[in-house]
Amino acid sequence: MASSRTATKDIITLRGSAAIVSEFFGYSANSILYNRGVYPEESFVKVKKYGLPMLLTQDEGLKSFLATLTSQLSEWLESGKLQRVVLVIMSKATNEVLERWNFSIETDSEVVENGVSREKSDKEIMREIQAIMRQIASSITYLPCLDEPCVFDVLAYTDKDVQVPFTWMESDPKLIANPQMVKLHSFDTKIHKVNTLVSYKNDEWDEE
Amino acid sequence: MDAGSMNSSSNFKSHSRGPLQEQFIQRKTSRENLDRFIPNRSAMDMGYAQSMLTESRKGKENPAISSPSRDAYQRKLAEALNMNRTRILAFKNKPPAPVDLYPKDFFSSQTQDKPSKPRRHIPQTSERTLDAPDLVDDYYLNLLDWGSANVLAIALGNTVYLWDASTGSTSELETFDDETGPVTSVSWAPDGRHIAIGLNNSEVQLWDSTANKQLRTLRGCHSSRVGSLAWNNNILTTGGMDGCIVNNDVRVRSHIVETYRGHEQEVCGLKWSASGQQLASGGNDNLLHIWDRSVASSQTTTQWLHRLEDHTAAVKALAWCPFQSNLLASGGGGGDRCIKFWNTHTGACLNSVDTGSQVCSLLWNKNERELLSSHGFTQNQLTLWKYPSMVKMGELNGHTSRVLYMAQSPDGCTVASAAGDETLRFWNVFGVPEVAKPAPKAQSEPFAHLNRIR
C-alpha cells in the first residue's frame, strides 16, 4: 500500500511493544539475579540475546516464577495499566530490603485508546536495551557486596482500577530507608518508555 | 521516584498522626459511621485520602493553614508516596529461595583469604624505553623474543639486534640484503644461545649468537615469507605466509620432519605447549588449530586435533597457561577483539572476553594467575587481567601505536613490548621474582617504589 517505503519491521503495535518490554523484564531479572549472586552461578546458562551473552536460570522453580510474571506483565502492558515493576532483593535472614531495581513505565495512552501503531526499528530498540543490560552487568562494580544469602520479590505498580488477579496480592512498597540511587539508561518502544533505576542501602562504611 | 520517599513518608506520619486521630474521633460523633473492611493497611491510600479529607476542611475551617507552600508540600507528599493512583501488587507465591550449594564458611573463608595476601604494586609506566627505528609495523610478523640467556632479540627492518638485558649493551647480529630481508620472525632456541631467523624470501637461518656465526639455512619449507617460529627442543616449527606449518629437525640434513596443512592463509601465531605435546597455530584465515604430536604422522600430512573457528579475525596472540596444562589463551585481531580460553584436550571454549581492541599478543604471568594482553587502536595499551575472573587489574599506557609484540624476561617479571610507534618498552608488570620475595615483601610494600629507585 502507500506505506511501502517503510519496512514492515519498523512498525510497532501495542502487542509487540508489550512483548518487547515483558521480555526485557525477563532477561533483566535473570541478569540481576545472576550478577548479584542471588542464585548460584552454576544454575545459569549463557545464551545470546540483544547482541550480548545473557544468562538464563535453569532452576525450574525460578523459571516458572519468571514465566508467569512476564506473561502477567505483558497482559497489563497491553492494557496500559502497568506503571512500574520493582525487583526487590532482601536479606534471607532478616527480610531487610537491600536493593530495589526500579523499572518505571510510561505508556502512550493514545496507542492504548485508539489502537494506532508507532514506528521504530527493532535494531534501535535492541541497541537501547543492550545499553541497559551492559549497565546491569557492570553494576556489580559499585553496588555494595551482598555478603549474606538473599531472596527476591517482584512488585508491580498498576493503575487503581486493575482487577487483582487471583494469584496476586497487595503489598507494601518495600522501600529502603535513605537509599543511594543510580539511574541507568532508558529505552523506548515509542509506546512504552522504560526508565531503569537501582536504589540500594547506604553502605555504613561511608559514614565512618 | 524512590528518592527519599521513605524519608518523606516517615515525616508524613509524624506530621499527620495528630490530625488523623482527630478525624477518627470526629467520625464517631458524626452520623455517617460506616463499617468498613480494611484489607491491607500498607497498601491503602492513606496519604491521598488524608490529604483529600483535610484539604476541604482546612479550606473552610482554617484558611491560614492552606497556604500555597502547604499545598505544595501536600502535593509533593502525595507524589512522593505515589499512592494516589497506584496499587502495588506482588505474587502470592514467592520465588524459590536459592539453595546453598556450599556451606556458609566456604564463602566466608574465600572472602577472608583475599585481604591476607598483600596487593602487588603494578607500575603504570614503563621502566625503560628504547628506540626501535624501522620496526616493521606488520601484525603478522613476530619480531621480538627474549631468550633464556637474558638476551633480547629484535628485528628492525633487515637487521637483527641483540640487547643484553644483564648489561644493557646492544650488538648487531646480522643485516640481511634487500633480496632476503626484511626479517619476518625471530625466535631463541631453548638454550638461549641459538636463534632462528625467518626471512621474507621464505628461508629460515640458524645463528649462534655467542660466536656471531651463521650455522645453517633451512630452505624448501615454504613458498613465501616465514612469519612465525616455535621451538620444541631440537624441533624448529615454522609457519609461512603459504599457510603451511613445518616441523624441522635442526640436527639432521633433511630437516623437514612433518608438515601440518590446515590454514588457508598466512600463519601468524605459533606456540608449543610447555610439555611439547601440543602445538597451537593461528592464521589470518581466523582459524586456530591444535596439533598433537601423538597423532601419528602415518600419512605425509598430519590431521589437526582441533580446528577452532570461533575467532572472527586473524589469530596471532597465543599463550599456553604455565600453571594449568591444556589451557590456551588466544586473541583475535581487529574484527574480533576477543580473548578466548580453550581446553585444548577437548577443544572446548572456556571463556571469551571482548577487549574492545585488536589483541596483538598475550603473556601469562609465571608467578601469579594473571594474563597480560597487548592491544591496538584505540588505546594501544597493555592490559593485565586476573585469571579466571578476567577482572582488569591494570592498564599500562605509553605506546602511541599498536603494541605488536611482547616478550617476557627469563625470570618472568619484566615484559618487553615493541609497538608500531618504533619504541621498545620494558614494564615491571609481573612483580618481583619469587626468590627475592619472602622477607622484605611483607613489610616494605608501601615503600616498594623507593627500594627500586636506589
XYZ file of C-alpha atoms in Angstrom:
662
model
C 0.000 0.000 0.000
C 1.041 3.595 0.404
C 3.444 2.907 3.183
C 5.650 0.629 1.141
C 8.682 2.810 1.752
C 8.813 1.899 5.430
C 9.768 -1.635 6.182
C 7.038 -3.518 7.992
C 9.594 -4.373 10.637
C 9.725 -0.806 11.893
C 6.057 -0.677 12.790
C 5.352 -1.313 16.411
C 1.977 -2.360 17.697
C 0.839 -2.267 21.279
C 1.032 -6.030 21.441
C 4.539 -6.090 20.017
C 5.691 -3.387 22.369
C 4.257 -5.230 25.370
C 6.092 -8.345 24.247
C 9.400 -6.472 23.943
C 9.028 -4.866 27.356
C 7.973 -8.008 29.196
C 10.756 -9.994 27.559
C 13.136 -7.269 28.664
C 11.937 -7.765 32.248
C 12.530 -11.474 31.998
C 16.102 -11.042 30.810
C 16.938 -8.226 33.173
C 15.567 -10.165 36.149
C 17.737 -13.123 35.163
C 20.723 -10.866 34.711
C 20.225 -9.152 38.061
C 19.773 -12.438 39.903
C 22.926 -13.787 38.260
C 25.097 -10.716 38.636
C 24.043 -10.053 42.207
C 24.593 -13.697 43.074
C 21.095 -14.197 44.460
C 21.090 -17.646 42.868
C 24.223 -19.754 42.432
C 26.258 -19.053 39.331
C 26.136 -22.694 38.245
C 22.357 -22.587 37.874
C 22.604 -20.224 34.893
C 23.422 -20.913 31.262
C 24.631 -18.493 28.653
C 22.505 -17.555 25.674
C 22.888 -14.910 23.018
C 20.377 -12.058 23.230
C 20.433 -8.362 22.399
C 23.821 -8.988 20.798
C 25.212 -9.892 24.188
C 25.835 -13.070 26.082
C 22.960 -13.218 28.557
C 22.459 -15.653 31.395
C 19.271 -17.564 31.986
C 18.416 -19.598 35.025
C 17.996 -23.353 34.776
C 16.262 -23.584 38.121
C 12.785 -24.914 37.315
C 11.057 -23.108 40.159
C 12.597 -19.786 39.309
C 11.985 -20.301 35.617
C 8.274 -20.849 36.091
C 8.037 -17.926 38.511
C 9.562 -15.597 35.947
C 7.471 -17.031 33.130
C 4.190 -16.394 34.963
C 5.456 -12.992 35.956
C 6.309 -11.874 32.450
C 3.077 -13.169 30.981
C 1.094 -11.209 33.586
C 3.205 -8.107 32.979
C 2.641 -8.408 29.281
C -1.105 -8.510 29.832
C -1.000 -5.352 31.945
C 1.289 -3.650 29.464
C -1.184 -4.307 26.705
C -3.920 -2.645 28.709
C -1.578 0.238 29.542
C -2.143 -0.197 33.242
C 1.359 -1.056 34.398
C 3.204 1.878 35.903
C 6.223 0.300 37.438
C 7.903 -3.003 38.138
C 10.274 -3.342 41.051
C 12.606 -6.220 41.727
C 13.440 -6.203 45.415
C 16.421 -8.036 46.852
C 16.123 -8.810 50.534
C 18.218 -10.476 53.158
C 17.078 -14.049 53.563
C 17.637 -13.962 57.298
C 16.141 -10.596 58.262
C 13.993 -9.740 55.226
C 15.657 -6.339 55.210
C 15.437 -4.730 51.774
C 18.952 -4.284 50.383
C 18.339 -3.361 46.771
C 15.455 -2.176 44.620
C 15.622 -2.404 40.858
C 13.025 0.003 39.663
C 11.640 -0.088 36.133
C 9.100 2.666 35.649
C 6.930 2.592 32.584
C 5.314 5.420 30.703
C 2.649 4.284 28.288
C 1.481 6.249 25.276
C -2.219 6.437 26.118
C -3.200 7.309 22.564
C -1.999 3.928 21.371
C -3.927 2.109 24.067
C -7.128 4.030 23.475
C -7.173 4.295 19.706
C -5.160 1.276 18.717
C -2.774 3.197 16.473
C 0.763 1.948 15.929
C 4.113 3.662 16.080
C 7.338 3.402 14.145
C 10.719 2.470 15.497
C 13.232 -0.043 14.218
C 13.880 -3.245 16.140
C 17.544 -2.563 15.835
C 17.353 0.756 17.606
C 15.289 -0.657 20.453
C 17.689 -3.549 20.754
C 20.595 -1.124 20.997
C 18.911 0.774 23.791
C 18.148 -2.418 25.687
C 21.695 -3.629 25.150
C 22.995 -0.481 26.848
C 20.828 -1.184 29.899
C 21.916 -4.808 30.023
C 25.545 -3.746 29.962
C 24.865 -1.353 32.805
C 23.161 -4.048 34.843
C 26.133 -6.347 34.339
C 28.574 -3.624 35.306
C 26.576 -2.512 38.330
C 28.435 -5.031 40.495
C 31.344 -2.610 40.456
C 29.536 -0.005 42.547
C 26.766 -1.863 44.333
C 27.631 -2.949 47.849
C 28.551 -6.602 48.277
C 25.641 -8.859 49.105
C 27.582 -10.947 51.573
C 24.635 -12.818 53.011
C 22.109 -15.179 51.406
C 19.392 -13.168 49.706
C 15.909 -13.662 48.324
C 13.996 -11.528 45.890
C 10.467 -10.423 45.152
C 8.806 -8.570 42.343
C 6.318 -5.761 42.846
C 4.062 -4.454 40.136
C 2.637 -0.959 40.420
C -0.598 -0.858 38.470
C -3.481 1.526 37.972
C -6.056 1.544 40.708
C -8.765 0.080 38.510
C -6.884 -3.104 37.785
C -8.543 -6.335 38.825
C -6.196 -8.078 41.192
C -5.555 -11.498 39.708
C -6.191 -14.468 41.920
C -2.503 -15.292 42.268
C -1.523 -11.779 43.312
C -1.977 -9.790 46.446
C -1.455 -6.237 47.539
C 1.888 -5.472 49.019
C 3.744 -2.663 50.720
C 6.346 -0.897 48.601
C 9.310 -2.430 50.462
C 11.265 0.801 50.434
C 14.813 1.307 51.578
C 15.448 3.944 54.199
C 17.700 6.704 52.907
C 18.836 4.876 49.800
C 21.627 5.544 47.348
C 20.370 5.751 43.795
C 21.833 5.228 40.378
C 19.815 5.933 37.284
C 20.541 3.680 34.327
C 19.747 4.126 30.664
C 16.192 4.016 29.457
C 14.607 2.543 26.380
C 11.574 3.492 24.408
C 9.464 1.448 22.007
C 7.567 4.654 21.189
C 4.646 3.049 23.011
C 6.244 2.080 26.296
C 9.116 4.034 27.744
C 11.040 2.194 30.436
C 13.275 4.056 32.882
C 15.614 1.976 34.985
C 16.925 2.939 38.366
C 18.627 0.980 41.081
C 18.455 2.080 44.694
C 20.412 0.368 47.388
C 21.132 0.513 51.042
C 23.700 3.079 52.003
C 26.984 1.500 52.876
C 27.637 2.189 56.538
C 31.324 2.394 55.812
C 30.895 5.728 54.098
C 29.663 7.399 57.228
C 32.592 6.414 59.371
C 10.824 8.026 42.045
C 12.090 6.401 45.174
C 14.039 9.460 46.132
C 13.731 9.900 49.810
C 10.257 8.557 49.700
C 10.804 6.693 52.921
C 12.062 9.872 54.473
C 9.080 11.818 53.433
C 6.710 9.080 54.379
C 8.097 8.976 57.884
C 7.891 12.747 58.013
C 4.394 12.462 56.863
C 3.443 10.066 59.580
C 4.870 12.184 62.361
C 3.226 15.305 60.991
C -0.146 13.871 60.375
C -0.579 11.475 63.196
C -2.414 14.166 65.171
C -4.997 15.136 62.576
C -5.591 11.566 61.583
C -6.590 10.550 65.055
C -8.672 13.604 65.426
C -10.648 12.549 62.428
C -11.382 9.134 63.769
C -12.691 10.657 66.908
C -14.837 13.031 64.967
C -16.204 10.308 62.828
C -17.551 8.533 65.858
C -19.658 11.516 66.711
C -20.797 12.095 63.186
C -23.745 10.296 61.661
C -22.049 8.550 58.808
C -20.485 5.890 60.917
C -19.797 3.306 58.264
C -18.412 -0.124 58.840
C -15.509 -0.785 56.624
C -13.314 -3.729 55.999
C -9.701 -2.695 55.677
C -7.856 -5.429 53.810
C -4.266 -4.261 53.865
C -3.249 -1.136 55.635
C 0.125 -0.728 53.966
C -1.365 -0.625 50.507
C -4.119 1.777 51.344
C -4.338 5.294 50.050
C -3.932 6.805 53.477
C -1.934 9.725 52.203
C -4.303 10.515 49.418
C -7.440 10.104 51.498
C -5.933 12.147 54.261
C -4.951 14.991 52.034
C -8.326 14.972 50.259
C -10.227 14.999 53.524
C -8.199 17.619 55.274
C -7.898 19.808 52.208
C -11.598 20.541 52.022
C -11.992 21.015 55.712
C -8.963 23.178 56.116
C -10.244 25.477 53.436
C -13.317 26.155 55.458
C -12.115 25.977 58.983
C -8.612 27.199 58.976
C -7.770 29.232 55.906
C -4.433 30.263 57.379
C -3.110 26.718 57.094
C -3.881 26.253 53.429
C -1.037 28.484 52.313
C 0.466 27.861 48.860
C 3.569 26.366 50.434
C 1.472 23.947 52.420
C -0.412 22.989 49.290
C 2.816 22.354 47.509
C 4.026 20.288 50.396
C 0.901 18.183 50.336
C 1.190 17.658 46.625
C 4.823 16.694 46.941
C 3.930 14.219 49.608
C 1.226 12.642 47.550
C 3.594 12.433 44.622
C 6.429 11.002 46.662
C 4.217 8.365 48.133
C 2.932 7.588 44.671
C -0.136 6.317 46.383
C -2.777 8.437 44.794
C -3.423 6.281 41.783
C -1.416 3.149 42.173
C -1.793 -0.176 43.752
C 1.202 -2.301 44.463
C 0.905 -5.974 43.754
C 3.110 -8.937 44.406
C 2.790 -12.629 43.704
C 1.307 -14.703 46.438
C 3.722 -17.461 45.531
C 7.194 -16.271 46.312
C 10.106 -17.247 44.091
C 12.029 -20.282 45.294
C 14.727 -19.367 47.750
C 18.195 -20.043 46.428
C 19.735 -23.222 47.721
C 23.055 -23.015 49.462
C 25.248 -25.284 47.415
C 28.148 -24.857 49.743
C 28.269 -24.476 53.481
C 28.431 -20.861 54.539
C 32.046 -20.988 55.712
C 33.034 -21.826 52.178
C 32.124 -18.326 51.101
C 33.392 -16.564 54.172
C 36.740 -18.324 54.108
C 37.160 -17.329 50.491
C 36.468 -13.705 51.147
C 38.731 -13.710 54.155
C 41.572 -15.208 52.212
C 41.833 -12.313 49.829
C 42.892 -9.480 52.110
C 45.525 -11.677 53.754
C 47.518 -11.524 50.537
C 49.038 -8.101 50.114
C 48.331 -6.370 46.851
C 51.179 -6.108 44.451
C 52.066 -2.672 43.199
C 51.759 -2.583 39.423
C 53.744 0.291 37.946
C 51.614 2.011 35.325
C 54.503 3.423 33.346
C 57.318 1.739 31.531
C 60.529 1.303 33.410
C 62.682 1.904 30.367
C 62.122 2.917 26.766
C 64.428 2.140 23.868
C 64.258 3.356 20.315
C 63.339 0.781 17.701
C 63.711 2.570 14.381
C 62.460 0.821 11.226
C 60.474 -1.725 13.205
C 58.123 -3.213 10.620
C 54.552 -2.373 11.577
C 53.085 -5.680 10.412
C 50.575 -7.560 12.531
C 51.507 -10.909 11.012
C 55.188 -10.941 11.985
C 56.965 -11.929 15.176
C 59.991 -9.698 15.584
C 60.739 -9.815 19.298
C 61.994 -12.601 21.539
C 63.696 -12.774 24.916
C 65.956 -15.795 25.318
C 66.820 -17.865 28.342
C 70.297 -16.287 28.445
C 68.597 -12.944 29.182
C 69.308 -11.543 25.728
C 66.543 -9.815 23.831
C 66.449 -10.189 20.055
C 64.587 -7.673 17.923
C 64.428 -7.373 14.161
C 64.400 -3.839 12.803
C 63.995 -3.840 9.047
C 66.712 -6.077 7.612
C 68.761 -6.234 10.790
C 68.596 -8.410 13.874
C 69.832 -6.688 17.031
C 70.642 -8.301 20.337
C 70.195 -6.400 23.574
C 71.773 -7.980 26.617
C 69.370 -7.300 29.488
C 72.028 -8.062 32.125
C 74.463 -5.435 30.878
C 72.248 -3.204 28.754
C 74.616 -3.493 25.806
C 73.427 -3.703 22.218
C 75.017 -5.629 19.386
C 74.102 -6.280 15.813
C 73.770 -9.933 14.857
C 73.344 -9.589 11.121
C 71.982 -7.329 8.423
C 70.372 -9.112 5.506
C 70.301 -7.729 1.997
C 67.112 -6.492 0.408
C 66.603 -9.702 -1.516
C 66.453 -11.942 1.550
C 65.146 -9.395 4.036
C 63.376 -7.907 5.747
C 63.396 -10.213 8.735
C 59.901 -11.580 9.389
C 60.450 -13.545 12.615
C 62.990 -14.256 15.340
C 62.961 -16.998 17.938
C 65.503 -18.111 20.521
C 66.194 -21.801 20.902
C 65.628 -23.123 24.435
C 69.384 -22.973 25.135
C 69.338 -19.176 24.774
C 72.362 -19.340 22.511
C 71.000 -20.315 19.131
C 68.486 -18.197 17.350
C 66.235 -18.886 14.365
C 65.519 -16.081 11.933
C 62.642 -16.229 9.477
C 63.053 -14.207 6.319
C 60.923 -12.578 3.685
C 62.401 -14.818 0.957
C 60.992 -17.960 2.658
C 64.327 -19.021 4.159
C 64.985 -19.705 7.796
C 68.515 -19.201 9.151
C 70.040 -20.544 12.328
C 72.637 -18.455 14.097
C 74.961 -18.920 17.028
C 74.620 -15.676 18.960
C 77.768 -16.043 21.063
C 80.007 -16.737 18.089
C 78.037 -14.343 15.868
C 78.079 -17.041 13.215
C 75.527 -18.489 10.868
C 75.121 -22.249 11.339
C 72.740 -23.321 8.624
C 69.946 -22.248 6.318
C 66.687 -24.141 6.087
C 65.273 -23.936 2.593
C 62.335 -25.518 0.871
C 59.921 -25.396 3.758
C 57.820 -22.550 2.485
C 56.994 -20.751 -0.710
C 56.755 -17.307 0.890
C 57.814 -15.382 3.962
C 58.153 -17.127 7.324
C 56.286 -15.034 9.864
C 56.187 -17.367 12.840
C 58.605 -19.707 14.572
C 58.388 -22.005 17.572
C 60.943 -24.295 19.184
C 60.300 -27.664 20.723
C 63.710 -28.916 21.836
C 65.520 -29.771 18.632
C 62.446 -29.245 16.507
C 62.002 -25.837 14.964
C 58.472 -25.278 13.739
C 57.980 -22.656 11.063
C 54.780 -21.061 9.869
C 54.615 -19.381 6.500
C 52.534 -16.999 4.507
C 51.642 -20.023 2.356
C 49.594 -21.406 5.261
C 51.950 -24.329 5.865
C 53.432 -25.307 9.175
C 56.642 -27.335 9.007
C 58.479 -29.197 11.742
C 62.229 -29.097 11.109
C 64.720 -31.214 12.968
C 67.681 -28.842 13.022
C 70.171 -31.637 13.730
C 69.658 -33.649 10.583
C 70.395 -32.907 6.981
C 66.908 -33.447 5.565
C 65.358 -31.254 8.165
C 61.667 -31.420 7.229
C 60.104 -33.943 9.592
C 56.452 -33.180 9.344
C 54.085 -30.761 7.624
C 50.820 -29.533 9.037
C 48.340 -28.307 6.465
C 45.179 -26.701 7.784
C 45.478 -22.993 7.264
C 44.453 -21.399 4.011
C 46.190 -18.143 4.743
C 49.293 -16.836 6.494
C 50.220 -18.492 9.776
C 50.950 -15.668 12.205
C 50.780 -17.324 15.628
C 52.683 -20.440 16.614
C 53.291 -21.769 20.129
C 54.263 -25.150 21.566
C 52.804 -26.123 24.908
C 55.228 -26.421 27.813
C 55.085 -30.208 27.637
C 55.974 -30.087 23.950
C 52.992 -32.278 23.215
C 50.651 -29.811 21.554
C 51.165 -27.024 19.080
C 48.748 -24.127 18.708
C 48.689 -22.283 15.414
C 46.699 -19.228 14.445
C 46.185 -17.859 10.992
C 44.921 -14.936 9.009
C 42.028 -17.199 7.982
C 40.609 -16.678 11.534
C 41.383 -20.290 12.372
C 43.039 -21.695 15.427
C 44.403 -25.227 15.169
C 45.665 -27.526 17.852
C 48.107 -30.161 16.621
C 49.125 -33.102 18.734
C 52.465 -34.870 18.387
C 50.924 -38.178 19.357
C 48.625 -38.055 16.340
C 50.992 -40.203 14.371
C 52.425 -38.946 11.118
C 51.499 -42.096 9.261
C 50.370 -40.030 6.339
C 52.578 -37.381 4.827
C 50.469 -34.612 6.284
C 49.068 -34.721 9.770
C 45.487 -34.087 10.741
C 44.793 -31.437 13.355
C 43.493 -32.394 16.763
C 41.121 -29.431 16.921
C 40.041 -26.851 14.404
C 38.596 -23.883 16.289
C 36.624 -21.412 14.249
C 35.309 -19.089 16.937
C 37.505 -16.092 16.238
C 36.224 -13.667 13.633
C 39.590 -12.115 12.749
C 43.216 -13.231 12.395
C 44.529 -15.200 15.357
C 48.024 -14.081 16.237
C 48.162 -13.852 20.017
C 48.615 -17.279 21.589
C 49.759 -18.212 25.077
C 49.817 -21.535 26.884
C 48.967 -21.339 30.533
C 52.014 -22.113 32.723
C 50.003 -23.382 35.692
C 47.294 -25.417 34.010
C 48.101 -27.838 31.253
C 45.765 -27.921 28.254
C 44.753 -24.302 28.832
C 45.395 -21.977 25.936
C 44.592 -18.280 25.624
C 44.121 -16.866 22.147
C 43.440 -13.343 20.978
C 41.736 -12.170 17.816
C 42.539 -9.283 15.524
C 40.745 -6.019 14.894
C 37.474 -7.553 13.736
C 37.248 -9.886 16.716
C 38.893 -8.208 19.706
C 38.232 -11.224 21.931
C 40.470 -13.182 24.222
C 39.302 -16.781 24.306
C 40.305 -19.596 26.597
C 40.405 -23.171 25.422
C 40.684 -26.592 26.892
C 42.925 -27.986 24.176
C 42.268 -31.504 25.349
C 38.588 -31.338 24.497
C 38.569 -28.302 22.208
C 36.002 -26.544 24.399
C 35.933 -22.777 24.582
C 36.016 -21.979 28.292
C 35.556 -18.244 28.206
C 35.568 -15.326 25.815
C 36.152 -11.711 26.752
C 35.653 -8.808 24.384
C 38.562 -6.457 24.998
C 37.300 -3.727 22.698
C 40.534 -3.659 20.761
C 42.746 -5.721 18.476
C 44.652 -8.302 20.533
C 48.257 -8.375 19.296
C 49.883 -10.592 21.860
C 49.302 -12.438 25.116
C 51.567 -13.431 28.002
C 50.810 -15.341 31.164
C 52.363 -14.314 34.429
C 54.542 -17.194 35.595
C 54.198 -16.254 39.262
C 50.535 -15.304 39.581
C 47.297 -16.282 37.876
C 47.307 -13.346 35.542
C 47.330 -12.681 31.849
C 48.762 -9.692 30.027
C 47.402 -8.654 26.654
C 48.681 -6.002 24.270
C 46.356 -4.024 22.094
C 45.990 -1.761 19.124
C 43.576 1.045 18.355
C 42.274 2.980 20.297
C 44.330 2.920 23.495
C 47.414 0.965 22.346
C 47.626 -0.296 25.879
C 48.752 -3.364 27.754
C 46.020 -4.822 29.938
C 46.628 -7.030 32.931
C 43.813 -9.461 33.701
C 43.155 -11.608 36.710
C 42.520 -15.206 35.717
C 39.969 -16.742 35.665
C 37.731 -13.859 36.771
C 39.108 -11.657 33.954
C 38.894 -8.617 36.152
C 41.122 -5.860 34.812
C 43.968 -5.306 37.251
C 45.685 -2.567 35.380
C 46.187 -0.815 32.094
C 49.651 0.194 31.032
C 49.764 3.115 28.668
C 52.663 4.698 26.899
C 52.758 3.317 23.398
C 51.280 5.569 20.749
C 50.686 2.873 18.152
C 49.551 -0.738 18.334
C 51.652 -2.912 20.616
C 52.600 -5.639 18.177
C 54.996 -7.829 20.089
C 55.622 -8.773 23.684
C 58.328 -10.901 25.273
C 58.871 -11.993 28.842
C 62.202 -11.968 30.674
C 63.553 -15.382 31.757
C 62.702 -14.621 35.400
C 59.130 -13.911 34.266
C 58.913 -10.479 35.880
C 59.708 -7.967 33.182
C 57.857 -7.662 29.911
C 59.276 -6.035 26.801
C 56.840 -4.632 24.281
C 57.519 -3.342 20.791
C 54.979 -1.206 19.019
C 54.267 0.470 15.719
C 55.491 3.720 17.265
C 59.047 2.312 16.897
C 59.745 2.067 20.597
C 60.637 -0.855 22.783
C 59.354 -0.502 26.319
C 60.032 -2.513 29.455
C 57.384 -2.979 32.109
C 57.782 -4.395 35.622
C 54.302 -5.733 35.429
C 54.650 -9.236 36.802
C 56.181 -8.238 40.120
C 59.349 -9.291 41.861
C 60.961 -12.682 41.275
C 59.734 -15.427 43.565
C 63.144 -15.960 45.208
C 63.588 -12.331 46.186
C 60.113 -12.140 47.637
C 59.858 -13.643 51.117
C 61.274 -11.410 53.854
C 61.162 -7.828 52.608
C 57.833 -8.032 50.795
C 55.551 -8.301 53.800
C 56.788 -5.121 55.442
C 58.063 -2.824 52.807
C 55.127 -2.895 50.463
C 54.348 0.850 50.740
C 57.976 1.693 50.093
C 58.494 -0.728 47.274
C 58.987 2.051 44.782
C 61.636 3.653 46.992
C 63.634 0.464 47.026
C 63.524 0.460 43.309
C 64.935 3.961 42.974
C 68.116 3.220 44.954
